[in-house]
Amino acid sequence: MDASEEPLPPVIYTMENKPIVTCAGDQNLFTSVYPTLSQQLPREPMEWRRSYGRAPKMIHLESNFVQFKEELLPKEGNKALLTFPFLHIVDWTECWDTEVYKATVKDDLTKWQNVLKAHSSVDWLIVIVENDAKKKNKTNILPRTSIVDKIRNDFCNKQSDRCVVLSDPLKDSSRTQESWNAFLTKLRTLLLMSFTKNLGKFEDDMRTLREKRTEPGWSFCEYFMVQEELAFVFEMLQQFEDALVQYDELDALFSQYVVNFGAGGIKCPFHNSVACW
């Protein structure tokens, strides 16, 4: 590279209004598998089951994959969904070498997991990338099952399904395709589980906020922003009818406030003050 050229910034793949997934580990490796990952992830639909007796729906999941940084993790009290990382994945290559695992990989995984724990982030996945060409040149190789079991014992505890193997992801072989299928299925499942859990909490918090609308200090503007974000979330899942329902509810709530305000003595829906208008 020419000395006058500035180094390229870290690769960040962005798509508007998609669930965020952070990626730690070998960024060059992730860059190489990203085209296949982004194409294959939304191809197979997932059944989305929600609470309150709502009918299940088939949805296609897409994601905005970004490089892992601690500042991306939600702060205490931050309830925004559009900037919420729903899943954290870490991918490693050449970790079949016992010396590499002991010297760097284990320590890096420990630091990554500790950062997630500090922010109460429990949705994660470890991806072990197996490369036969690189393994042939190594002498301190552990058997495949041994290193996978070791990582699972060291980091997964009773969640052994949080560790998957991706075999030669850039090759065109049946073994590679099988490992891709297993990885994508696990990724879709964990992403949907996290999304459903956090969306449910968001809706519960929104309902609690709406129930306080008669209390002093309640602001329709603040509430509007919360329910509008819920509409954006449904839109990014292409659930447009559910998104429109949010605006219908906001319209009905605002209309009722206008009627009550016109009757006199009712506080302004924007600032909860009769002096607003």
mmCIF file of C-alpha atoms in Angstrom, residues 61-241:
data_model
loop_
_atom_site.group_PDB
_atom_site.id
_atom_site.type_symbol
_atom_site.label_atom_id
_atom_site.label_comp_id
_atom_site.label_asym_id
_atom_site.label_seq_id
_atom_site.Cartn_x
_atom_site.Cartn_y
_atom_site.Cartn_z
ATOM 1 C CA LEU A 61 -34.783 -12.526 8.802
ATOM 2 C CA GLU A 62 -32.120 -10.130 7.594
ATOM 3 C CA SER A 63 -29.459 -8.499 9.736
ATOM 4 C CA ASN A 64 -27.136 -5.540 9.879
ATOM 5 C CA PHE A 65 -23.763 -7.097 10.761
ATOM 6 C CA VAL A 66 -21.384 -4.687 12.500
ATOM 7 C CA GLN A 67 -17.973 -5.049 14.077
ATOM 8 C CA PHE A 68 -18.216 -5.664 17.807
ATOM 9 C CA LYS A 69 -17.500 -2.668 20.042
ATOM 10 C CA GLU A 70 -18.406 -2.305 23.683
ATOM 11 C CA GLU A 71 -20.006 1.097 23.083
ATOM 12 C CA LEU A 72 -22.623 -0.606 20.892
ATOM 13 C CA LEU A 73 -24.003 -2.502 23.884
ATOM 14 C CA PRO A 74 -27.141 -0.952 25.396
ATOM 15 C CA LYS A 75 -26.735 1.292 28.411
ATOM 16 C CA GLU A 76 -28.897 1.031 31.502
ATOM 17 C CA GLY A 77 -32.327 2.484 30.786
ATOM 18 C CA ASN A 78 -31.830 2.507 26.986
ATOM 19 C CA LYS A 79 -34.904 0.772 25.598
ATOM 20 C CA ALA A 80 -34.467 1.589 21.905
ATOM 21 C CA LEU A 81 -34.899 -1.417 19.624
ATOM 22 C CA LEU A 82 -33.590 -0.031 16.341
ATOM 23 C CA THR A 83 -30.102 0.443 17.825
ATOM 24 C CA PHE A 84 -30.228 -2.685 20.003
ATOM 25 C CA PRO A 85 -27.773 -5.497 19.125
ATOM 26 C CA PHE A 86 -29.901 -8.645 19.258
ATOM 27 C CA LEU A 87 -27.089 -11.172 18.897
ATOM 28 C CA HIS A 88 -23.316 -11.299 19.303
ATOM 29 C CA ILE A 89 -21.218 -13.755 17.325
ATOM 30 C CA VAL A 90 -17.493 -14.426 17.415
ATOM 31 C CA ASP A 91 -15.645 -16.394 14.743
ATOM 32 C CA TRP A 92 -12.168 -17.857 14.916
ATOM 33 C CA THR A 93 -9.957 -19.725 12.500
ATOM 34 C CA GLU A 94 -6.814 -21.853 13.044
ATOM 35 C CA CYS A 95 -7.966 -22.573 16.592
ATOM 36 C CA TRP A 96 -7.325 -26.302 16.088
ATOM 37 C CA ASP A 97 -3.747 -25.513 17.116
ATOM 38 C CA THR A 98 -3.401 -26.164 20.868
ATOM 39 C CA GLU A 99 -0.745 -23.466 21.290
ATOM 40 C CA VAL A 100 -2.840 -20.831 19.514
ATOM 41 C CA TYR A 101 -5.866 -21.715 21.613
ATOM 42 C CA LYS A 102 -3.938 -21.455 24.891
ATOM 43 C CA ALA A 103 -1.988 -18.330 23.932
ATOM 44 C CA THR A 104 -4.639 -16.105 22.355
ATOM 45 C CA VAL A 105 -8.025 -17.585 21.518
ATOM 46 C CA LYS A 106 -9.036 -18.600 25.032
ATOM 47 C CA ASP A 107 -8.056 -15.235 26.485
ATOM 48 C CA ASP A 108 -9.820 -13.288 23.720
ATOM 49 C CA LEU A 109 -12.998 -15.330 24.120
ATOM 50 C CA THR A 110 -12.912 -14.794 27.882
ATOM 51 C CA LYS A 111 -12.589 -11.009 27.485
ATOM 52 C CA TRP A 112 -15.413 -10.942 24.909
ATOM 53 C CA GLN A 113 -17.725 -12.981 27.101
ATOM 54 C CA ASN A 114 -16.920 -10.880 30.190
ATOM 55 C CA VAL A 115 -17.836 -7.681 28.340
ATOM 56 C CA LEU A 116 -21.181 -9.198 27.357
ATOM 57 C CA LYS A 117 -21.835 -10.333 30.931
ATOM 58 C CA ALA A 118 -21.052 -6.848 32.261
ATOM 59 C CA HIS A 119 -23.838 -5.486 30.036
ATOM 60 C CA SER A 120 -26.245 -8.361 30.769
ATOM 61 C CA SER A 121 -26.081 -9.473 27.139
ATOM 62 C CA VAL A 122 -26.942 -13.176 27.078
ATOM 63 C CA ASP A 123 -27.556 -13.766 23.370
ATOM 64 C CA TRP A 124 -24.328 -14.919 21.720
ATOM 65 C CA LEU A 125 -22.845 -17.575 19.459
ATOM 66 C CA ILE A 126 -19.289 -18.894 19.040
ATOM 67 C CA VAL A 127 -18.429 -19.978 15.486
ATOM 68 C CA ILE A 128 -15.386 -22.214 15.019
ATOM 69 C CA VAL A 129 -14.138 -22.034 11.448
ATOM 70 C CA GLU A 130 -12.335 -25.148 10.255
ATOM 71 C CA ASN A 131 -9.855 -24.790 7.398
ATOM 72 C CA ASP A 132 -8.307 -28.058 6.208
ATOM 73 C CA ALA A 133 -5.628 -26.328 4.143
ATOM 74 C CA LYS A 134 -4.242 -24.497 7.177
ATOM 75 C CA LYS A 135 -4.571 -27.505 9.459
ATOM 76 C CA LYS A 136 -2.235 -29.544 7.231
ATOM 77 C CA ASN A 137 0.650 -27.221 8.088
ATOM 78 C CA LYS A 138 0.135 -27.454 11.868
ATOM 79 C CA THR A 139 1.816 -29.920 14.201
ATOM 80 C CA ASN A 140 0.039 -29.301 17.504
ATOM 81 C CA ILE A 141 -3.429 -30.167 16.265
ATOM 82 C CA LEU A 142 -6.158 -31.352 18.574
ATOM 83 C CA PRO A 143 -8.818 -33.666 17.160
ATOM 84 C CA ARG A 144 -11.862 -31.777 15.941
ATOM 85 C CA THR A 145 -14.148 -33.123 18.645
ATOM 86 C CA SER A 146 -11.587 -32.371 21.365
ATOM 87 C CA ILE A 147 -11.180 -28.662 20.585
ATOM 88 C CA VAL A 148 -14.913 -28.164 20.108
ATOM 89 C CA ASP A 149 -15.638 -29.900 23.407
ATOM 90 C CA LYS A 150 -12.930 -27.854 25.113
ATOM 91 C CA ILE A 151 -14.402 -24.546 23.924
ATOM 92 C CA ARG A 152 -17.870 -25.683 24.908
ATOM 93 C CA ASN A 153 -16.651 -26.685 28.370
ATOM 94 C CA ASP A 154 -14.700 -23.455 28.821
ATOM 95 C CA PHE A 155 -17.364 -21.046 27.618
ATOM 96 C CA CYS A 156 -20.752 -22.617 27.006
ATOM 97 C CA ASN A 157 -21.483 -24.429 30.283
ATOM 98 C CA LYS A 158 -24.958 -25.916 29.821
ATOM 99 C CA GLN A 159 -25.449 -24.048 26.514
ATOM 100 C CA SER A 160 -23.437 -26.355 24.280
ATOM 101 C CA ASP A 161 -25.605 -25.371 21.303
ATOM 102 C CA ARG A 162 -24.005 -21.901 21.447
ATOM 103 C CA CYS A 163 -20.917 -23.267 19.702
ATOM 104 C CA VAL A 164 -21.073 -24.327 16.036
ATOM 105 C CA VAL A 165 -18.489 -25.422 13.459
ATOM 106 C CA LEU A 166 -18.296 -23.930 9.977
ATOM 107 C CA SER A 167 -16.198 -26.189 7.741
ATOM 108 C CA ASP A 168 -14.212 -24.618 4.894
ATOM 109 C CA PRO A 169 -16.905 -21.966 4.305
ATOM 110 C CA LEU A 170 -15.470 -20.827 0.974
ATOM 111 C CA LYS A 171 -15.372 -24.292 -0.617
ATOM 112 C CA ASP A 172 -18.047 -25.791 -2.842
ATOM 113 C CA SER A 173 -18.656 -29.189 -1.251
ATOM 114 C CA SER A 174 -21.461 -31.112 0.412
ATOM 115 C CA ARG A 175 -19.609 -30.974 3.747
ATOM 116 C CA THR A 176 -19.317 -27.220 3.499
ATOM 117 C CA GLN A 177 -22.993 -26.839 2.601
ATOM 118 C CA GLU A 178 -24.046 -29.029 5.525
ATOM 119 C CA SER A 179 -22.065 -26.907 7.949
ATOM 120 C CA TRP A 180 -23.502 -23.714 6.418
ATOM 121 C CA ASN A 181 -27.035 -25.072 6.828
ATOM 122 C CA ALA A 182 -26.425 -25.934 10.483
ATOM 123 C CA PHE A 183 -24.848 -22.541 11.169
ATOM 124 C CA LEU A 184 -27.629 -20.586 9.432
ATOM 125 C CA THR A 185 -30.346 -22.544 11.224
ATOM 126 C CA LYS A 186 -28.733 -21.815 14.585
ATOM 127 C CA LEU A 187 -28.208 -18.157 13.697
ATOM 128 C CA ARG A 188 -31.838 -17.689 12.609
ATOM 129 C CA THR A 189 -33.120 -19.469 15.721
ATOM 130 C CA LEU A 190 -31.046 -17.451 18.191
ATOM 131 C CA LEU A 191 -31.727 -14.185 16.395
ATOM 132 C CA LEU A 192 -35.477 -14.771 16.405
ATOM 133 C CA MET A 193 -35.445 -15.857 20.067
ATOM 134 C CA SER A 194 -33.612 -12.700 21.109
ATOM 135 C CA PHE A 195 -35.787 -10.504 18.914
ATOM 136 C CA THR A 196 -39.015 -11.979 20.297
ATOM 137 C CA LYS A 197 -37.832 -11.666 23.896
ATOM 138 C CA ASN A 198 -36.702 -8.048 23.596
ATOM 139 C CA LEU A 199 -39.683 -7.004 21.510
ATOM 140 C CA GLY A 200 -42.015 -8.459 24.147
ATOM 141 C CA LYS A 201 -40.275 -6.463 26.876
ATOM 142 C CA PHE A 202 -40.454 -3.327 24.739
ATOM 143 C CA GLU A 203 -44.200 -3.782 24.230
ATOM 144 C CA ASP A 204 -44.720 -4.375 27.964
ATOM 145 C CA ASP A 205 -42.829 -1.168 28.798
ATOM 146 C CA MET A 206 -44.842 0.709 26.172
ATOM 147 C CA ARG A 207 -48.138 -0.493 27.664
ATOM 148 C CA THR A 208 -46.979 0.557 31.128
ATOM 149 C CA LEU A 209 -46.133 4.005 29.784
ATOM 150 C CA ARG A 210 -49.531 4.315 28.082
ATOM 151 C CA GLU A 211 -51.344 3.390 31.297
ATOM 152 C CA LYS A 212 -49.705 6.399 32.979
ATOM 153 C CA ARG A 213 -51.217 8.876 30.521
ATOM 154 C CA THR A 214 -53.500 10.439 33.167
ATOM 155 C CA GLU A 215 -50.599 11.098 35.526
ATOM 156 C CA PRO A 216 -48.885 14.511 35.858
ATOM 157 C CA GLY A 217 -45.906 14.936 33.552
ATOM 158 C CA TRP A 218 -47.031 12.391 30.951
ATOM 159 C CA SER A 219 -46.156 13.543 27.417
ATOM 160 C CA PHE A 220 -47.916 12.371 24.266
ATOM 161 C CA CYS A 221 -44.832 13.351 22.236
ATOM 162 C CA GLU A 222 -42.583 11.056 24.237
ATOM 163 C CA TYR A 223 -45.097 8.235 24.008
ATOM 164 C CA PHE A 224 -45.508 8.808 20.255
ATOM 165 C CA MET A 225 -41.767 8.266 19.737
ATOM 166 C CA VAL A 226 -41.924 4.952 21.612
ATOM 167 C CA GLN A 227 -44.862 3.512 19.686
ATOM 168 C CA GLU A 228 -43.533 4.863 16.394
ATOM 169 C CA GLU A 229 -40.330 2.900 17.010
ATOM 170 C CA LEU A 230 -42.457 -0.208 17.441
ATOM 171 C CA ALA A 231 -44.005 0.562 14.051
ATOM 172 C CA PHE A 232 -40.507 0.835 12.540
ATOM 173 C CA VAL A 233 -39.607 -2.551 14.037
ATOM 174 C CA PHE A 234 -42.632 -4.214 12.412
ATOM 175 C CA GLU A 235 -41.764 -2.482 9.149
ATOM 176 C CA MET A 236 -38.221 -3.885 9.151
ATOM 177 C CA LEU A 237 -39.773 -7.361 9.478
ATOM 178 C CA GLN A 238 -42.082 -6.504 6.554
ATOM 179 C CA GLN A 239 -45.093 -6.850 8.840
ATOM 180 C CA PHE A 240 -46.724 -3.761 7.396
ATOM 181 C CA GLU A 241 -50.218 -4.387 8.759
#
